[in-house]
Amino acid sequence: MVYKPYSQYSQIIKFDELQSPDNQWELLESIGEGTYGEVFKARNVQTGQYAAVKVMESINEVIEEIEEEYMILRDLTNHPNLPKFFGIFMKKHNEEDQLWLVLELCSNGSVTDLVKSLIKIGLKLDETMIAHIIRQSLLALEHLHKNHVMHRDVKGHNILITEQGTIKLVDFGVSAHLKNSVGRRNTSVGTPFWMAYVLF
Ligand code: 4QG
């Protein structure tokens, strides 16, 4: 029997009551890395619907971060520029349990991927496309900020494009509710790309 301290520690996620994803979602290929886990394409075994699944291991080491991300997904993703949240599951594993966050698939990938593929063929984003991406990203941020949440890792990797071309800001792995511990949030997390604005 593996020791699972998280079932006692969590105030927000009832780990003991989480369902297994096994008869609902099956993983397909890996499609990227988030802050606290790998992301896979997945298919609903009953409906055939596709989704993105963020698989998290070593749950007890990042329990507070997982809870914060879960609350943001549960409460704030009712916005067109944030990914839909389809559910949270516990996958029993021989050695270590996995937590699965099932999210909307953005099948056109990230803005970083898009820019890289354009560069390869000698092209770049035109101003209209940049305006579209920035505008919808800002709408997502406005929604988060109105709800006292800061994302803290805005970058091309975390700005995704759906099949329809809608922009979705993703990965709340280092996001924080401001009402939790004001004064601790000047800590440096995420990717220090944004530091360029401060330094130059
Ligand atoms: C998500 C789809 C790359 C990731 C979170 C949804 C993290 C994707 C994705 O990632 N769709 C990424 C396709 C997602 C590609 C949603 C690709 C939420 N390169 O083809 Cl937190």
Short mmCIF file of C-alpha atoms and ligand atoms in Angstrom, two decimals:
data_model
loop_
_atom_site.label_atom_id
_atom_site.label_comp_id
_atom_site.label_asym_id
_atom_site.label_seq_id
_atom_site.Cartn_x
_atom_site.Cartn_y
_atom_site.Cartn_z
CA MET A 1 0.00 0.00 0.00
CA VAL A 2 1.46 3.33 -1.10
CA TYR A 3 1.25 6.19 1.40
CA LYS A 4 -0.90 9.04 0.08
CA PRO A 5 -0.60 12.02 2.41
CA TYR A 6 -2.56 14.30 0.04
CA SER A 7 -5.88 12.68 0.89
CA GLN A 8 -5.62 14.19 4.40
CA TYR A 9 -3.99 17.51 3.52
CA SER A 10 -6.25 18.78 0.78
CA GLN A 11 -8.99 21.19 1.81
CA ILE A 12 -10.30 21.76 -1.69
CA ILE A 13 -9.93 18.58 -3.73
CA LYS A 14 -11.56 15.52 -2.22
CA PHE A 15 -8.93 13.08 -3.45
CA ASP A 16 -10.68 10.05 -1.98
CA GLU A 17 -13.80 10.79 -4.02
CA LEU A 18 -12.17 11.37 -7.41
CA GLN A 19 -13.20 8.98 -10.16
CA SER A 20 -10.85 6.99 -12.33
CA PRO A 21 -10.62 8.35 -15.90
CA ASP A 22 -10.40 4.80 -17.28
CA ASN A 23 -13.89 4.34 -18.69
CA GLN A 24 -14.16 7.97 -19.87
CA TRP A 25 -10.86 9.25 -21.31
CA GLU A 26 -8.01 7.52 -23.10
CA LEU A 27 -4.66 9.19 -23.69
CA LEU A 28 -3.29 9.56 -27.21
CA GLU A 29 0.01 11.25 -28.09
CA SER A 30 1.94 13.74 -25.93
CA ILE A 31 1.39 17.35 -27.04
CA GLY A 32 3.50 19.36 -24.62
CA GLU A 33 4.80 20.18 -21.17
CA GLY A 34 3.03 22.37 -18.64
CA THR A 35 4.47 23.72 -15.41
CA TYR A 36 3.58 20.71 -13.29
CA GLY A 37 2.90 18.02 -15.83
CA GLU A 38 2.89 16.62 -19.31
CA VAL A 39 -0.06 17.35 -21.61
CA PHE A 40 -1.59 14.65 -23.83
CA LYS A 41 -4.21 14.61 -26.49
CA ALA A 42 -7.09 12.41 -25.29
CA ARG A 43 -10.35 10.98 -26.57
CA ASN A 44 -13.59 10.40 -24.75
CA VAL A 45 -14.21 6.67 -25.12
CA GLN A 46 -18.00 7.14 -25.14
CA THR A 47 -18.50 10.25 -27.29
CA GLY A 48 -15.29 10.35 -29.34
CA GLN A 49 -14.78 13.98 -28.25
CA TYR A 50 -11.13 15.11 -28.09
CA ALA A 51 -9.54 16.94 -25.17
CA ALA A 52 -6.18 17.89 -23.68
CA VAL A 53 -5.22 16.09 -20.47
CA LYS A 54 -2.64 17.50 -18.09
CA VAL A 55 -1.16 14.56 -16.19
CA MET A 56 0.39 15.35 -12.82
CA GLU A 57 2.59 13.03 -10.79
CA SER A 58 4.27 13.46 -7.37
CA ILE A 59 1.01 15.02 -6.23
CA ASN A 60 1.96 15.50 -2.59
CA GLU A 61 4.95 17.71 -3.49
CA VAL A 62 2.85 20.31 -5.33
CA ILE A 63 -0.51 19.97 -3.63
CA GLU A 64 -1.04 23.72 -3.03
CA GLU A 65 -0.22 24.58 -6.64
CA ILE A 66 -2.58 21.87 -7.89
CA GLU A 67 -5.38 23.20 -5.68
CA GLU A 68 -4.87 26.75 -6.92
CA GLU A 69 -4.91 25.62 -10.55
CA TYR A 70 -7.96 23.43 -9.96
CA MET A 71 -9.92 26.30 -8.36
CA ILE A 72 -9.10 28.64 -11.24
CA LEU A 73 -10.19 26.02 -13.78
CA ARG A 74 -13.35 25.17 -11.84
CA ASP A 75 -14.44 28.76 -11.16
CA LEU A 76 -13.03 31.01 -13.89
CA THR A 77 -12.95 29.16 -17.20
CA ASN A 78 -16.42 30.35 -18.21
CA HIS A 79 -14.70 32.81 -20.53
CA PRO A 80 -14.22 32.38 -24.29
CA ASN A 81 -10.47 32.95 -24.03
CA LEU A 82 -9.79 30.41 -21.29
CA PRO A 83 -9.88 26.63 -21.90
CA LYS A 84 -13.06 24.76 -20.98
CA PHE A 85 -12.62 22.45 -18.00
CA PHE A 86 -14.06 18.95 -18.40
CA GLY A 87 -13.08 17.39 -15.08
CA ILE A 88 -10.51 16.09 -12.64
CA PHE A 89 -9.67 12.39 -12.20
CA MET A 90 -7.37 10.15 -10.21
CA LYS A 91 -5.61 7.45 -12.17
CA LYS A 92 -4.41 4.66 -9.91
CA HIS A 93 -0.92 3.62 -10.84
CA ASN A 94 1.32 0.82 -9.60
CA GLU A 95 3.98 3.09 -8.21
CA GLU A 96 2.43 6.52 -8.03
CA ASP A 97 -1.06 7.96 -8.58
CA GLN A 98 -1.68 10.47 -11.36
CA LEU A 99 -4.02 13.43 -11.25
CA TRP A 100 -5.65 14.17 -14.60
CA LEU A 101 -7.01 17.61 -15.48
CA VAL A 102 -9.17 17.30 -18.60
CA LEU A 103 -9.24 20.51 -20.64
CA GLU A 104 -10.33 21.87 -23.96
CA LEU A 105 -8.05 20.87 -26.84
CA CYS A 106 -6.54 23.74 -28.79
CA SER A 107 -5.60 21.79 -31.86
CA ASN A 108 -3.74 24.59 -33.63
CA GLY A 109 -1.05 24.56 -30.93
CA SER A 110 0.74 27.49 -29.31
CA VAL A 111 1.64 30.93 -30.63
CA THR A 112 5.30 30.00 -30.13
CA ASP A 113 4.84 26.94 -32.40
CA LEU A 114 3.08 29.13 -34.98
CA VAL A 115 5.83 31.77 -35.02
CA LYS A 116 8.53 29.08 -35.31
CA SER A 117 6.80 27.39 -38.26
CA LEU A 118 6.32 30.72 -40.00
CA ILE A 119 10.00 31.64 -39.54
CA LYS A 120 11.02 28.29 -41.08
CA ILE A 121 9.25 29.24 -44.32
CA GLY A 122 10.49 32.82 -44.27
CA LEU A 123 7.25 34.36 -42.98
CA LYS A 124 6.16 36.16 -39.84
CA LEU A 125 2.92 37.05 -38.09
CA ASP A 126 1.30 40.07 -39.68
CA GLU A 127 -0.10 42.92 -37.63
CA THR A 128 -3.71 41.74 -37.95
CA MET A 129 -2.83 38.31 -36.53
CA ILE A 130 -0.77 39.85 -33.72
CA ALA A 131 -3.68 42.16 -32.87
CA HIS A 132 -6.08 39.18 -32.75
CA ILE A 133 -3.76 37.22 -30.45
CA ILE A 134 -2.99 40.15 -28.12
CA ARG A 135 -6.61 41.30 -27.89
CA GLN A 136 -7.98 37.89 -26.90
CA SER A 137 -5.08 37.26 -24.50
CA LEU A 138 -5.84 40.59 -22.81
CA LEU A 139 -9.53 39.69 -22.53
CA ALA A 140 -8.49 36.48 -20.74
CA LEU A 141 -6.19 38.46 -18.42
CA GLU A 142 -8.91 41.04 -17.75
CA HIS A 143 -11.25 38.23 -16.68
CA LEU A 144 -8.60 36.75 -14.38
CA HIS A 145 -7.70 40.14 -12.88
CA LYS A 146 -11.35 41.03 -12.23
CA ASN A 147 -11.41 37.85 -10.17
CA HIS A 148 -8.17 38.74 -8.33
CA VAL A 149 -6.09 36.10 -10.05
CA MET A 150 -2.74 36.79 -11.66
CA HIS A 151 -1.46 34.36 -14.28
CA ARG A 152 2.27 34.98 -13.73
CA ASP A 153 3.49 33.06 -16.79
CA VAL A 154 2.14 34.80 -19.89
CA LYS A 155 4.22 33.75 -22.92
CA GLY A 156 3.78 32.30 -26.39
CA HIS A 157 3.90 28.70 -25.10
CA ASN A 158 0.83 29.38 -22.96
CA ILE A 159 -1.21 31.17 -25.62
CA LEU A 160 -3.00 28.47 -27.62
CA ILE A 161 -5.09 28.49 -30.77
CA THR A 162 -8.22 26.38 -31.19
CA GLU A 163 -9.38 24.72 -34.38
CA GLN A 164 -11.58 27.78 -35.01
CA GLY A 165 -8.72 30.23 -34.40
CA THR A 166 -9.90 31.36 -30.98
CA ILE A 167 -7.11 32.28 -28.56
CA LYS A 168 -6.93 30.54 -25.15
CA LEU A 169 -4.60 31.52 -22.33
CA VAL A 170 -3.56 28.34 -20.50
CA ASP A 171 -1.46 26.91 -17.67
CA PHE A 172 -2.38 28.25 -14.29
CA GLY A 173 0.31 26.16 -12.63
CA VAL A 174 1.96 29.21 -11.07
CA SER A 175 -1.10 31.46 -10.95
CA ALA A 176 -2.22 32.91 -7.66
CA HIS A 177 -5.30 34.29 -6.03
CA LEU A 178 -4.26 37.69 -4.69
CA LYS A 179 -6.37 37.46 -1.55
CA ASN A 180 -4.19 34.51 -0.51
CA SER A 181 -1.11 35.92 1.18
CA VAL A 182 -0.71 39.47 -0.10
CA GLY A 183 2.95 40.41 0.08
CA ARG A 184 4.20 36.97 -0.84
CA ARG A 185 3.36 37.53 -4.50
CA ASN A 186 6.42 39.62 -5.30
CA THR A 187 8.26 36.29 -5.45
CA SER A 188 9.67 35.37 -8.84
CA VAL A 189 7.96 32.41 -10.50
CA GLY A 190 7.17 31.33 -14.03
CA THR A 191 9.49 32.06 -16.91
CA PRO A 192 11.59 35.21 -16.63
CA PHE A 193 10.88 36.29 -20.27
CA TRP A 194 8.78 39.20 -19.02
CA MET A 195 11.81 40.50 -17.11
CA ALA A 196 12.99 41.99 -20.42
CA TYR A 197 10.43 44.75 -19.88
CA VAL A 198 11.98 45.59 -16.53
CA LEU A 199 15.60 45.35 -17.61
CA PHE A 200 15.52 47.07 -20.99
C1 4QG B 1 -3.70 22.44 -24.18
C2 4QG B 1 -2.85 21.13 -28.46
C3 4QG B 1 -0.15 21.71 -28.41
C4 4QG B 1 -2.39 22.77 -22.15
C5 4QG B 1 -3.39 23.52 -20.18
C6 4QG B 1 -4.84 22.34 -24.95
C7 4QG B 1 -2.28 23.13 -20.84
C8 4QG B 1 -3.13 21.94 -26.19
C9 4QG B 1 -2.28 21.67 -27.33
O1 4QG B 1 -2.65 22.18 -24.95
N1 4QG B 1 -4.44 22.02 -26.21
C10 4QG B 1 -0.93 21.96 -27.29
C11 4QG B 1 -2.06 20.88 -29.58
C12 4QG B 1 -3.62 22.80 -22.78
C13 4QG B 1 -0.71 21.16 -29.54
C14 4QG B 1 -4.74 23.22 -22.10
C15 4QG B 1 0.13 20.90 -30.76
C16 4QG B 1 -4.62 23.59 -20.79
N2 4QG B 1 1.37 21.35 -30.80
O2 4QG B 1 -0.33 20.27 -31.67
CL1 4QG B 1 -3.28 24.01 -18.51
#
